[in-house]
Amino acid sequence: MQDWIYILNPNKDTLDGEPSDKDRVRRLAHTDPERDFWLSRRNRMNRGDRLWFFFTSPESEVAAVAGVLGEPYEAGPPDPEFAYRVDVTLLPGPTAALHDHPVGRDELELGQVRSVQKVKPGALKILLERAGL
């Protein structure tokens, strides 16, 4: 199992045409958890991996988590920025826990922030604890 940080910018990224802020993602985890997300690279994700959602504003923090349902797949017509998609299920309980007690950027050991990157071992312990996993 791999753990991945997935960057969401609520001012730029949308879910069903609405801003992708942490309140909206928490609601979706409870009402419509099956989602798919764009990827610029295929990455080596597999079923059972986790995506930890890092929100860039108003605070830089992880406040949601999802389980990966399968390997990333080609999204259709080539688009170099968003060539792949990955299907996930937002995890309601852990997402609610993270929403209420997010993990800040300083706790994540992040250097340069990329759209998707692996979680560092030290940060994983904090993420799992805050999510109640």
mmCIF file of C-alpha atoms in Angstrom:
data_model
loop_
_atom_site.group_PDB
_atom_site.id
_atom_site.type_symbol
_atom_site.label_atom_id
_atom_site.label_comp_id
_atom_site.label_asym_id
_atom_site.label_seq_id
_atom_site.Cartn_x
_atom_site.Cartn_y
_atom_site.Cartn_z
ATOM 1 C CA MET A 1 0.000 0.000 0.000
ATOM 2 C CA GLN A 2 1.231 3.461 -0.961
ATOM 3 C CA ASP A 3 0.108 6.803 0.415
ATOM 4 C CA TRP A 4 -0.045 9.858 -1.819
ATOM 5 C CA ILE A 5 -0.533 13.597 -1.277
ATOM 6 C CA TYR A 6 -2.964 15.055 -3.841
ATOM 7 C CA ILE A 7 -2.926 18.859 -4.129
ATOM 8 C CA LEU A 8 -6.258 20.684 -4.418
ATOM 9 C CA ASN A 9 -6.461 24.427 -4.951
ATOM 10 C CA PRO A 10 -10.034 25.396 -3.958
ATOM 11 C CA ASN A 11 -9.737 28.624 -5.967
ATOM 12 C CA LYS A 12 -8.828 26.768 -9.169
ATOM 13 C CA ASP A 13 -9.921 23.116 -8.900
ATOM 14 C CA THR A 14 -13.614 22.258 -8.903
ATOM 15 C CA LEU A 15 -15.718 19.194 -8.100
ATOM 16 C CA ASP A 16 -18.965 19.074 -10.071
ATOM 17 C CA GLY A 17 -18.527 22.775 -10.853
ATOM 18 C CA GLU A 18 -18.179 23.805 -7.200
ATOM 19 C CA PRO A 19 -14.996 24.878 -5.391
ATOM 20 C CA SER A 20 -13.075 21.957 -3.953
ATOM 21 C CA ASP A 21 -12.700 23.357 -0.455
ATOM 22 C CA LYS A 22 -12.456 21.103 2.586
ATOM 23 C CA ASP A 23 -16.104 21.680 3.592
ATOM 24 C CA ARG A 24 -17.359 20.553 0.180
ATOM 25 C CA VAL A 25 -15.083 17.491 0.140
ATOM 26 C CA ARG A 26 -16.281 16.500 3.621
ATOM 27 C CA ARG A 27 -19.929 16.745 2.443
ATOM 28 C CA LEU A 28 -19.142 14.675 -0.660
ATOM 29 C CA ALA A 29 -17.475 12.013 1.500
ATOM 30 C CA HIS A 30 -20.851 11.520 3.196
ATOM 31 C CA THR A 31 -23.214 12.029 0.248
ATOM 32 C CA ASP A 32 -21.363 11.062 -2.957
ATOM 33 C CA PRO A 33 -18.003 9.477 -2.093
ATOM 34 C CA GLU A 34 -17.246 7.781 -5.442
ATOM 35 C CA ARG A 35 -15.115 10.295 -7.380
ATOM 36 C CA ASP A 36 -12.481 10.433 -10.061
ATOM 37 C CA PHE A 37 -9.556 12.838 -10.077
ATOM 38 C CA TRP A 38 -7.237 14.120 -12.801
ATOM 39 C CA LEU A 39 -3.560 13.226 -12.853
ATOM 40 C CA SER A 40 -0.799 14.720 -14.965
ATOM 41 C CA ARG A 41 1.194 11.459 -14.748
ATOM 42 C CA ARG A 42 0.091 7.869 -14.468
ATOM 43 C CA ASN A 43 1.934 7.378 -11.143
ATOM 44 C CA ARG A 44 2.182 3.892 -9.706
ATOM 45 C CA MET A 45 -1.046 3.878 -7.782
ATOM 46 C CA ASN A 46 -2.846 0.641 -7.101
ATOM 47 C CA ARG A 47 -6.113 -0.479 -5.603
ATOM 48 C CA GLY A 48 -5.933 -0.012 -1.842
ATOM 49 C CA ASP A 49 -3.562 2.961 -1.920
ATOM 50 C CA ARG A 50 -4.683 6.167 -0.211
ATOM 51 C CA LEU A 51 -4.918 9.747 -1.480
ATOM 52 C CA TRP A 52 -4.513 12.413 1.190
ATOM 53 C CA PHE A 53 -5.993 15.723 -0.008
ATOM 54 C CA PHE A 54 -3.826 18.767 0.605
ATOM 55 C CA PHE A 55 -5.825 21.991 0.333
ATOM 56 C CA THR A 56 -3.768 25.025 -0.638
ATOM 57 C CA SER A 57 -6.074 27.691 0.812
ATOM 58 C CA PRO A 58 -7.180 29.301 2.958
ATOM 59 C CA GLU A 59 -4.772 27.150 5.012
ATOM 60 C CA SER A 60 -2.197 24.730 3.584
ATOM 61 C CA GLU A 61 -3.311 21.452 5.139
ATOM 62 C CA VAL A 62 -4.449 17.871 4.594
ATOM 63 C CA ALA A 63 -8.137 17.664 5.494
ATOM 64 C CA ALA A 64 -9.533 14.646 3.565
ATOM 65 C CA VAL A 65 -8.570 11.126 2.523
ATOM 66 C CA ALA A 66 -9.753 8.603 -0.072
ATOM 67 C CA GLY A 67 -9.081 4.998 -0.978
ATOM 68 C CA VAL A 68 -7.847 4.299 -4.513
ATOM 69 C CA LEU A 69 -10.149 1.900 -6.380
ATOM 70 C CA GLY A 70 -7.808 0.966 -9.220
ATOM 71 C CA GLU A 71 -4.805 1.922 -11.294
ATOM 72 C CA PRO A 72 -4.840 5.293 -13.087
ATOM 73 C CA TYR A 73 -6.122 5.140 -16.645
ATOM 74 C CA GLU A 74 -5.902 7.319 -19.747
ATOM 75 C CA ALA A 75 -8.487 10.072 -19.686
ATOM 76 C CA GLY A 76 -9.341 10.117 -23.370
ATOM 77 C CA PRO A 77 -8.103 12.697 -25.882
ATOM 78 C CA PRO A 78 -4.506 13.570 -25.047
ATOM 79 C CA ASP A 79 -4.140 16.547 -22.715
ATOM 80 C CA PRO A 80 -0.575 16.910 -21.459
ATOM 81 C CA GLU A 81 -1.728 18.601 -18.256
ATOM 82 C CA PHE A 82 -4.442 16.049 -17.350
ATOM 83 C CA ALA A 83 -3.641 12.857 -19.241
ATOM 84 C CA TYR A 84 -4.927 10.365 -16.633
ATOM 85 C CA ARG A 85 -7.697 9.802 -14.124
ATOM 86 C CA VAL A 86 -7.933 7.721 -10.974
ATOM 87 C CA ASP A 87 -11.115 6.435 -9.321
ATOM 88 C CA VAL A 88 -11.370 6.804 -5.546
ATOM 89 C CA THR A 89 -13.817 6.588 -2.659
ATOM 90 C CA LEU A 90 -13.708 9.413 -0.140
ATOM 91 C CA LEU A 91 -13.583 7.945 3.379
ATOM 92 C CA PRO A 92 -16.318 9.670 5.452
ATOM 93 C CA GLY A 93 -15.121 9.045 9.025
ATOM 94 C CA PRO A 94 -11.425 9.722 8.437
ATOM 95 C CA THR A 95 -12.255 12.766 6.277
ATOM 96 C CA ALA A 96 -14.478 14.208 9.026
ATOM 97 C CA ALA A 97 -11.683 13.630 11.560
ATOM 98 C CA LEU A 98 -9.126 15.365 9.319
ATOM 99 C CA HIS A 99 -11.550 18.193 8.565
ATOM 100 C CA ASP A 100 -11.790 18.922 12.288
ATOM 101 C CA HIS A 101 -8.066 18.359 13.004
ATOM 102 C CA PRO A 102 -6.150 18.877 9.728
ATOM 103 C CA VAL A 103 -2.465 18.193 9.257
ATOM 104 C CA GLY A 104 -0.567 21.372 8.381
ATOM 105 C CA ARG A 105 2.110 21.724 5.759
ATOM 106 C CA ASP A 106 4.872 22.011 8.363
ATOM 107 C CA GLU A 107 3.929 18.563 9.743
ATOM 108 C CA LEU A 108 4.047 16.917 6.298
ATOM 109 C CA GLU A 109 7.764 17.330 5.575
ATOM 110 C CA LEU A 110 6.896 18.756 2.162
ATOM 111 C CA GLY A 111 9.590 20.395 0.106
ATOM 112 C CA GLN A 112 8.451 21.566 -3.289
ATOM 113 C CA VAL A 113 4.734 20.904 -3.647
ATOM 114 C CA ARG A 114 3.848 18.899 -6.764
ATOM 115 C CA SER A 115 0.359 17.892 -7.888
ATOM 116 C CA VAL A 116 0.800 14.308 -6.588
ATOM 117 C CA GLN A 117 3.629 12.958 -4.484
ATOM 118 C CA LYS A 118 4.296 10.142 -2.053
ATOM 119 C CA VAL A 119 3.757 10.736 1.653
ATOM 120 C CA LYS A 120 6.962 10.749 3.678
ATOM 121 C CA PRO A 121 7.152 8.119 6.456
ATOM 122 C CA GLY A 122 7.260 10.643 9.299
ATOM 123 C CA ALA A 123 4.189 12.446 7.984
ATOM 124 C CA LEU A 124 2.247 9.194 7.476
ATOM 125 C CA LYS A 125 2.189 8.497 11.202
ATOM 126 C CA ILE A 126 0.612 11.915 11.870
ATOM 127 C CA LEU A 127 -1.901 11.538 9.019
ATOM 128 C CA LEU A 128 -3.038 8.112 10.192
ATOM 129 C CA GLU A 129 -3.387 9.301 13.784
ATOM 130 C CA ARG A 130 -5.429 12.407 12.884
ATOM 131 C CA ALA A 131 -7.648 10.410 10.517
ATOM 132 C CA GLY A 132 -8.248 7.735 13.127
ATOM 133 C CA LEU A 133 -6.838 4.981 10.907
#
